[in-house]
GROMACS .gro file of C-alpha atoms in nm:
model
  307
    1MET     CA    1   1.362   1.888  11.133
    2GLN     CA    2   1.477   1.539  11.217
    3ARG     CA    3   1.755   1.531  11.465
    4SER     CA    4   2.063   1.322  11.419
    5ARG     CA    5   2.343   1.267  11.662
    6ILE     CA    6   2.709   1.304  11.601
    7ILE     CA    7   2.959   1.022  11.608
    8ILE     CA    8   3.189   1.111  11.892
    9GLY     CA    9   3.517   0.931  11.946
   10THR     CA   10   3.864   0.990  11.814
   11SER     CA   11   3.741   1.283  11.611
   12ALA     CA   12   3.610   1.468  11.918
   13LEU     CA   13   3.971   1.545  12.006
   14ILE     CA   14   3.998   1.802  11.731
   15LEU     CA   15   4.020   2.082  11.986
   16ALA     CA   16   4.065   1.909  12.320
   17LEU     CA   17   4.336   1.684  12.175
   18SER     CA   18   4.508   1.639  12.466
   19ALA     CA   19   1.718  -1.002  12.282
   20CYS     CA   20   1.107  -1.740  12.531
   21THR     CA   21   0.927  -1.969  12.617
   22THR     CA   22   0.866  -2.232  12.349
   23ALA     CA   23   0.500  -2.129  12.318
   24ALA     CA   24   0.540  -1.766  12.213
   25ALA     CA   25   0.707  -1.559  11.952
   26ASN     CA   26   0.963  -1.289  12.028
   27ASP     CA   27   1.116  -1.482  12.315
   28PRO     CA   28   1.485  -1.426  12.378
   29VAL     CA   29   1.725  -1.657  12.206
   30GLY     CA   30   1.915  -1.927  12.386
   31THR     CA   31   2.289  -1.904  12.426
   32THR     CA   32   2.359  -2.249  12.285
   33PRO     CA   33   2.157  -2.475  12.055
   34PRO     CA   34   1.945  -2.731  12.246
   35ALA     CA   35   2.068  -3.090  12.204
   36ALA     CA   36   1.735  -3.205  12.057
   37THR     CA   37   1.719  -2.946  11.787
   38GLY     CA   38   1.802  -3.004  11.425
   39ALA     CA   39   2.078  -2.873  11.208
   40SER     CA   40   2.109  -2.519  11.087
   41VAL     CA   41   1.867  -2.416  10.815
   42THR     CA   42   2.168  -2.315  10.609
   43PRO     CA   43   2.286  -2.657  10.477
   44GLU     CA   44   2.608  -2.541  10.313
   45PRO     CA   45   2.718  -2.198  10.433
   46PRO     CA   46   2.868  -1.988  10.155
   47GLU     CA   47   3.231  -1.890  10.168
   48CYS     CA   48   3.333  -1.584  10.359
   49ALA     CA   49   3.445  -1.272  10.182
   50GLU     CA   50   3.813  -1.189  10.196
   51ALA     CA   51   3.911  -1.022  10.522
   52GLY     CA   52   4.056  -0.673  10.530
   53ALA     CA   53   4.205  -0.419  10.767
   54ASP     CA   54   3.887  -0.238  10.868
   55LEU     CA   55   3.690  -0.508  11.048
   56VAL     CA   56   3.389  -0.463  11.275
   57ALA     CA   57   3.482  -0.574  11.627
   58TYR     CA   58   3.282  -0.853  11.793
   59GLU     CA   59   3.155  -0.724  12.127
   60PRO     CA   60   2.839  -0.923  12.218
   61GLY     CA   61   2.583  -0.758  12.439
   62SER     CA   62   2.272  -0.705  12.231
   63SER     CA   63   1.964  -0.536  12.374
   64TYR     CA   64   1.780  -0.571  12.043
   65GLU     CA   65   1.487  -0.815  12.035
   66THR     CA   66   1.390  -0.888  11.679
   67VAL     CA   67   1.203  -1.147  11.474
   68TRP     CA   68   1.542  -1.254  11.344
   69SER     CA   69   1.644  -1.373  11.689
   70SER     CA   70   1.308  -1.502  11.818
   71THR     CA   71   1.187  -1.861  11.859
   72THR     CA   72   0.828  -1.962  11.781
   73GLU     CA   73   0.636  -2.281  11.869
   74ASP     CA   74   0.588  -2.361  11.501
   75PRO     CA   75   0.857  -2.269  11.247
   76ALA     CA   76   0.574  -2.223  10.996
   77ASP     CA   77   0.481  -1.907  11.189
   78LEU     CA   78   0.806  -1.746  11.079
   79GLU     CA   79   0.817  -1.534  10.767
   80PRO     CA   80   0.986  -1.702  10.468
   81GLU     CA   81   1.248  -1.428  10.460
   82VAL     CA   82   1.345  -1.501  10.821
   83LEU     CA   83   1.381  -1.871  10.746
   84ALA     CA   84   1.584  -1.788  10.438
   85HIS     CA   85   1.842  -1.608  10.652
   86ALA     CA   86   1.913  -1.852  10.932
   87ALA     CA   87   2.244  -1.695  11.030
   88THR     CA   88   2.236  -1.325  11.109
   89ILE     CA   89   2.437  -1.067  11.296
   90ILE     CA   90   2.349  -0.729  11.443
   91VAL     CA   91   2.593  -0.447  11.382
   92ASP     CA   92   2.564  -0.125  11.580
   93THR     CA   93   2.704   0.143  11.348
   94TYR     CA   94   2.736   0.400  11.627
   95THR     CA   95   2.983   0.185  11.823
   96MET     CA   96   3.083  -0.001  11.503
   97THR     CA   97   3.060  -0.338  11.682
   98ILE     CA   98   2.889  -0.672  11.623
   99VAL     CA   99   2.660  -0.695  11.925
  100ASP     CA  100   2.487  -1.025  11.843
  101SER     CA  101   2.542  -1.332  11.625
  102ILE     CA  102   2.241  -1.562  11.570
  103ASP     CA  103   2.181  -1.899  11.402
  104ARG     CA  104   1.855  -2.085  11.361
  105ASP     CA  105   1.820  -2.464  11.332
  106GLU     CA  106   1.569  -2.648  11.114
  107ASP     CA  107   1.330  -2.679  11.409
  108GLY     CA  108   1.299  -2.301  11.411
  109VAL     CA  109   1.499  -2.247  11.730
  110ALA     CA  110   1.719  -1.939  11.726
  111TYR     CA  111   2.026  -1.928  11.945
  112ALA     CA  112   2.318  -1.698  12.002
  113THR     CA  113   2.645  -1.825  11.865
  114GLY     CA  114   2.999  -1.720  11.937
  115PRO     CA  115   3.188  -1.494  11.696
  116PRO     CA  116   3.018  -1.469  11.357
  117PRO     CA  117   3.120  -1.716  11.084
  118CYS     CA  118   3.280  -1.449  10.865
  119PRO     CA  119   3.490  -1.141  10.937
  120VAL     CA  120   3.280  -0.833  10.875
  121LEU     CA  121   3.429  -0.541  10.686
  122VAL     CA  122   3.322  -0.190  10.781
  123ASP     CA  123   3.102  -0.053  10.503
  124PRO     CA  124   3.107   0.327  10.473
  125SER     CA  125   2.763   0.317  10.306
  126TRP     CA  126   2.592   0.180  10.619
  127PRO     CA  127   2.344   0.421  10.779
  128VAL     CA  128   2.497   0.592  11.079
  129GLU     CA  129   2.366   0.562  11.436
  130SER     CA  130   2.177   0.243  11.350
  131ALA     CA  131   2.148  -0.123  11.443
  132LEU     CA  132   2.162  -0.334  11.129
  133VAL     CA  133   2.045  -0.695  11.100
  134LEU     CA  134   2.276  -0.848  10.839
  135ASP     CA  135   2.293  -1.189  10.677
  136ALA     CA  136   2.601  -1.339  10.842
  137TYR     CA  137   2.750  -1.451  10.511
  138THR     CA  138   2.638  -1.205  10.245
  139PHE     CA  139   2.607  -0.900  10.477
  140GLU     CA  140   2.279  -0.805  10.308
  141ILE     CA  141   2.092  -0.554  10.527
  142LEU     CA  142   1.772  -0.729  10.636
  143GLU     CA  143   1.636  -0.468  10.876
  144THR     CA  144   1.744  -0.139  11.030
  145PHE     CA  145   1.672   0.000  11.377
  146PRO     CA  146   1.787   0.311  11.562
  147SER     CA  147   2.100   0.248  11.766
  148LEU     CA  148   2.048   0.223  12.142
  149ASN     CA  149   2.392   0.364  12.206
  150THR     CA  150   2.383   0.720  12.070
  151PRO     CA  151   2.428   1.002  12.321
  152GLU     CA  152   2.149   1.232  12.426
  153ASP     CA  153   2.125   1.563  12.242
  154GLU     CA  154   2.266   1.748  12.543
  155GLN     CA  155   2.590   1.550  12.504
  156VAL     CA  156   2.645   1.628  12.137
  157ASP     CA  157   2.971   1.806  12.080
  158THR     CA  158   2.943   2.120  11.869
  159THR     CA  159   3.187   2.374  11.736
  160THR     CA  160   3.086   2.606  12.019
  161SER     CA  161   3.133   2.354  12.300
  162LEU     CA  162   3.465   2.234  12.158
  163THR     CA  163   3.598   2.589  12.134
  164SER     CA  164   3.484   2.657  12.489
  165ASP     CA  165   3.665   2.346  12.613
  166ALA     CA  166   3.981   2.447  12.432
  167LEU     CA  167   3.974   2.793  12.583
  168THR     CA  168   3.986   2.649  12.934
  169THR     CA  169   4.339   2.521  12.868
  170GLY     CA  170   4.454   2.731  12.572
  171THR     CA  171   4.499   3.088  12.461
  172LEU     CA  172   4.273   3.272  12.219
  173LEU     CA  173   4.467   3.400  11.920
  174ASP     CA  174   4.395   3.734  11.761
  175GLY     CA  175   4.549   3.977  11.516
  176ALA     CA  176   4.846   3.848  11.320
  177ALA     CA  177   4.857   3.523  11.521
  178ALA     CA  178   4.502   3.433  11.411
  179ALA     CA  179   4.537   3.559  11.053
  180PRO     CA  180   4.666   3.231  10.895
  181TYR     CA  181   4.352   3.051  11.016
  182ALA     CA  182   4.100   3.326  10.935
  183SER     CA  183   4.109   3.276  10.557
  184LEU     CA  184   4.023   2.906  10.524
  185VAL     CA  185   3.683   3.002  10.378
  186ALA     CA  186   3.677   3.231  10.077
  187ASP     CA  187   3.425   3.332   9.810
  188ASP     CA  188   3.308   2.973   9.748
  189LEU     CA  189   3.071   2.718   9.902
  190GLY     CA  190   3.177   2.819  10.249
  191ALA     CA  191   3.068   3.173  10.188
  192ASP     CA  192   2.741   3.051  10.033
  193LEU     CA  193   2.673   2.858  10.355
  194GLY     CA  194   2.747   3.164  10.565
  195LEU     CA  195   3.055   3.017  10.731
  196GLU     CA  196   3.252   3.271  10.931
  197PHE     CA  197   3.572   3.244  11.131
  198ALA     CA  198   3.482   3.191  11.498
  199ALA     CA  199   3.813   3.147  11.680
  200ALA     CA  200   4.161   3.006  11.682
  201VAL     CA  201   4.308   2.877  12.008
  202ARG     CA  202   4.665   2.779  12.088
  203VAL     CA  203   4.600   2.464  12.290
  204THR     CA  204   4.966   2.372  12.344
  205ASP     CA  205   5.299   2.497  12.215
  206THR     CA  206   5.256   2.281  11.904
  207VAL     CA  207   4.877   2.257  11.862
  208VAL     CA  208   4.631   2.516  11.736
  209GLY     CA  209   4.260   2.446  11.706
  210GLY     CA  210   3.967   2.654  11.594
  211ALA     CA  211   3.625   2.669  11.436
  212TYR     CA  212   3.406   2.819  11.165
  213GLU     CA  213   3.034   2.867  11.223
  214SER     CA  214   2.725   2.979  11.030
  215PRO     CA  215   2.388   3.120  11.139
  216GLY     CA  216   2.223   2.812  10.985
  217GLY     CA  217   2.411   2.576  11.220
  218VAL     CA  218   2.665   2.446  10.969
  219GLY     CA  219   3.018   2.446  11.102
  220PHE     CA  220   3.353   2.275  11.122
  221THR     CA  221   3.651   2.264  11.351
  222PHE     CA  222   4.016   2.252  11.252
  223ARG     CA  223   4.351   2.159  11.403
  224THR     CA  224   4.717   2.197  11.323
  225ASN     CA  225   4.989   2.002  11.501
  226HIS     CA  226   5.355   2.085  11.453
  227GLY     CA  227   5.622   1.847  11.579
  228THR     CA  228   5.895   1.603  11.479
  229ASP     CA  229   5.800   1.287  11.290
  230ILE     CA  230   5.450   1.283  11.437
  231THR     CA  231   5.299   0.935  11.476
  232LEU     CA  232   4.950   0.917  11.333
  233GLY     CA  233   4.683   0.741  11.537
  234GLN     CA  234   4.453   0.482  11.381
  235PRO     CA  235   4.086   0.578  11.411
  236VAL     CA  236   3.901   0.310  11.610
  237GLY     CA  237   3.600   0.158  11.433
  238SER     CA  238   3.623   0.402  11.143
  239PRO     CA  239   3.703   0.303  10.786
  240THR     CA  240   3.968   0.528  10.637
  241THR     CA  241   3.977   0.640  10.275
  242PRO     CA  242   4.294   0.775  10.110
  243LEU     CA  243   4.268   1.140  10.015
  244ALA     CA  244   4.476   1.306   9.745
  245VAL     CA  245   4.627   1.626   9.883
  246PRO     CA  246   4.881   1.828   9.679
  247GLY     CA  247   5.227   1.799   9.834
  248ALA     CA  248   5.109   1.578  10.119
  249GLU     CA  249   4.929   1.258  10.215
  250GLY     CA  250   4.575   1.244  10.347
  251ARG     CA  251   4.273   1.040  10.451
  252THR     CA  252   3.909   1.078  10.550
  253TYR     CA  253   3.717   0.880  10.812
  254SER     CA  254   3.418   0.884  11.050
  255GLY     CA  255   3.190   1.005  10.769
  256PRO     CA  256   3.001   1.017  10.552
  257GLU     CA  257   2.829   1.322  10.702
  258TRP     CA  258   2.837   1.493  11.041
  259GLY     CA  259   3.150   1.367  11.213
  260LEU     CA  260   3.346   1.348  10.887
  261THR     CA  261   3.718   1.404  10.939
  262ALA     CA  262   3.966   1.497  10.667
  263GLU     CA  263   4.331   1.481  10.768
  264ALA     CA  264   4.660   1.552  10.591
  265TRP     CA  265   5.028   1.546  10.681
  266THR     CA  266   5.354   1.660  10.530
  267ALA     CA  267   5.602   1.406  10.394
  268ASP     CA  268   5.832   1.445  10.695
  269ARG     CA  269   5.542   1.420  10.942
  270SER     CA  270   5.640   1.754  11.088
  271CYS     CA  271   5.289   1.894  11.048
  272VAL     CA  272   4.950   1.723  11.067
  273VAL     CA  273   4.629   1.914  10.999
  274ALA     CA  274   4.262   1.816  11.014
  275VAL     CA  275   3.916   1.956  10.955
  276LEU     CA  276   3.604   1.801  11.109
  277ALA     CA  277   3.240   1.853  11.017
  278TYR     CA  278   3.060   1.961  11.333
  279PRO     CA  279   2.727   2.142  11.373
  280VAL     CA  280   2.715   2.467  11.563
  281THR     CA  281   2.419   2.364  11.783
  282THR     CA  282   2.249   2.042  11.894
  283GLU     CA  283   1.968   2.127  11.651
  284VAL     CA  284   2.166   1.952  11.381
  285PRO     CA  285   2.109   2.105  11.037
  286ALA     CA  286   2.068   1.908  10.716
  287TRP     CA  287   2.395   1.807  10.556
  288PRO     CA  288   2.475   2.055  10.279
  289ALA     CA  289   2.530   1.914   9.931
  290GLY     CA  290   2.901   1.893   9.855
  291TYR     CA  291   3.009   1.987  10.208
  292GLY     CA  292   3.229   1.682  10.267
  293GLU     CA  293   3.415   1.729   9.940
  294TYR     CA  294   3.453   2.099  10.012
  295LEU     CA  295   3.611   2.038  10.352
  296SER     CA  296   3.839   1.764  10.216
  297THR     CA  297   3.959   1.916   9.890
  298THR     CA  298   3.934   2.291   9.946
  299VAL     CA  299   3.956   2.379  10.316
  300LEU     CA  300   4.208   2.108  10.412
  301PRO     CA  301   4.476   2.217  10.160
  302ARG     CA  302   4.433   2.577  10.273
  303LEU     CA  303   4.491   2.465  10.631
  304LEU     CA  304   4.794   2.263  10.522
  305ALA     CA  305   4.938   2.583  10.376
  306THR     CA  306   4.962   2.725  10.729
  307CYS     CA  307   5.227   2.467  10.822
   0.00000   0.00000   0.00000
């Protein structure tokens, strides 16, 4: 089974809360265009797409050495596709940052530029945990590499490790206190997947967290937060999608698969609940068909009913 690694960031709080010489190919790019070089291969750059709220941050520091950023002695040695995309960027979808911005002049010299020519919108369809070479204007994916920034398997958060962390500062609920959280999965997809209630923990006076786990490694964590006019945080580097929740407002982010968060809140912001897709072990199972929709539209409203 192919391993994947989980996007860890804001969503991990569900329980804790609290890359020459001029004679060779694949040489590193220069930081500025040499004075003797020609103009960019792109004679009239196309217009940028309209900017939006969910933009990829520009944080240069690429360790990726690719044909798209290499300089050769003879431009004729470059593939036509490389010459056709003179301006490129590299987006790391694990950190959701632009780590490199490249332009190539008509002499075939590639050099690192400053910020990319166009603002880059986060695209939820991008493959996770990857480094994407994109055309700097059209954002067409030209090549995909594994991200160099994902954590090692031993650092992957799981339902089990998150529950263990919560227990160090919280109190395990049982009996009547745990009952409202023990029926989030009924005779539906959750039961088909073998999901069973693992634990509910009172982390603080206002926060309860918990988890469901299955023998096959599929799991999720949940959280409820009661307070007064709770201020919602904005997920960093994660596109948010509005979610229709009866009697409340909601959103999803950090998806589309493992790491998916579905969140909802009451109109008066007195209760905020969330479910997160986490595996049970670091041997990450395949993503079950329909699991994201199930967590968002079935489990989340049940959790909201505990408010």
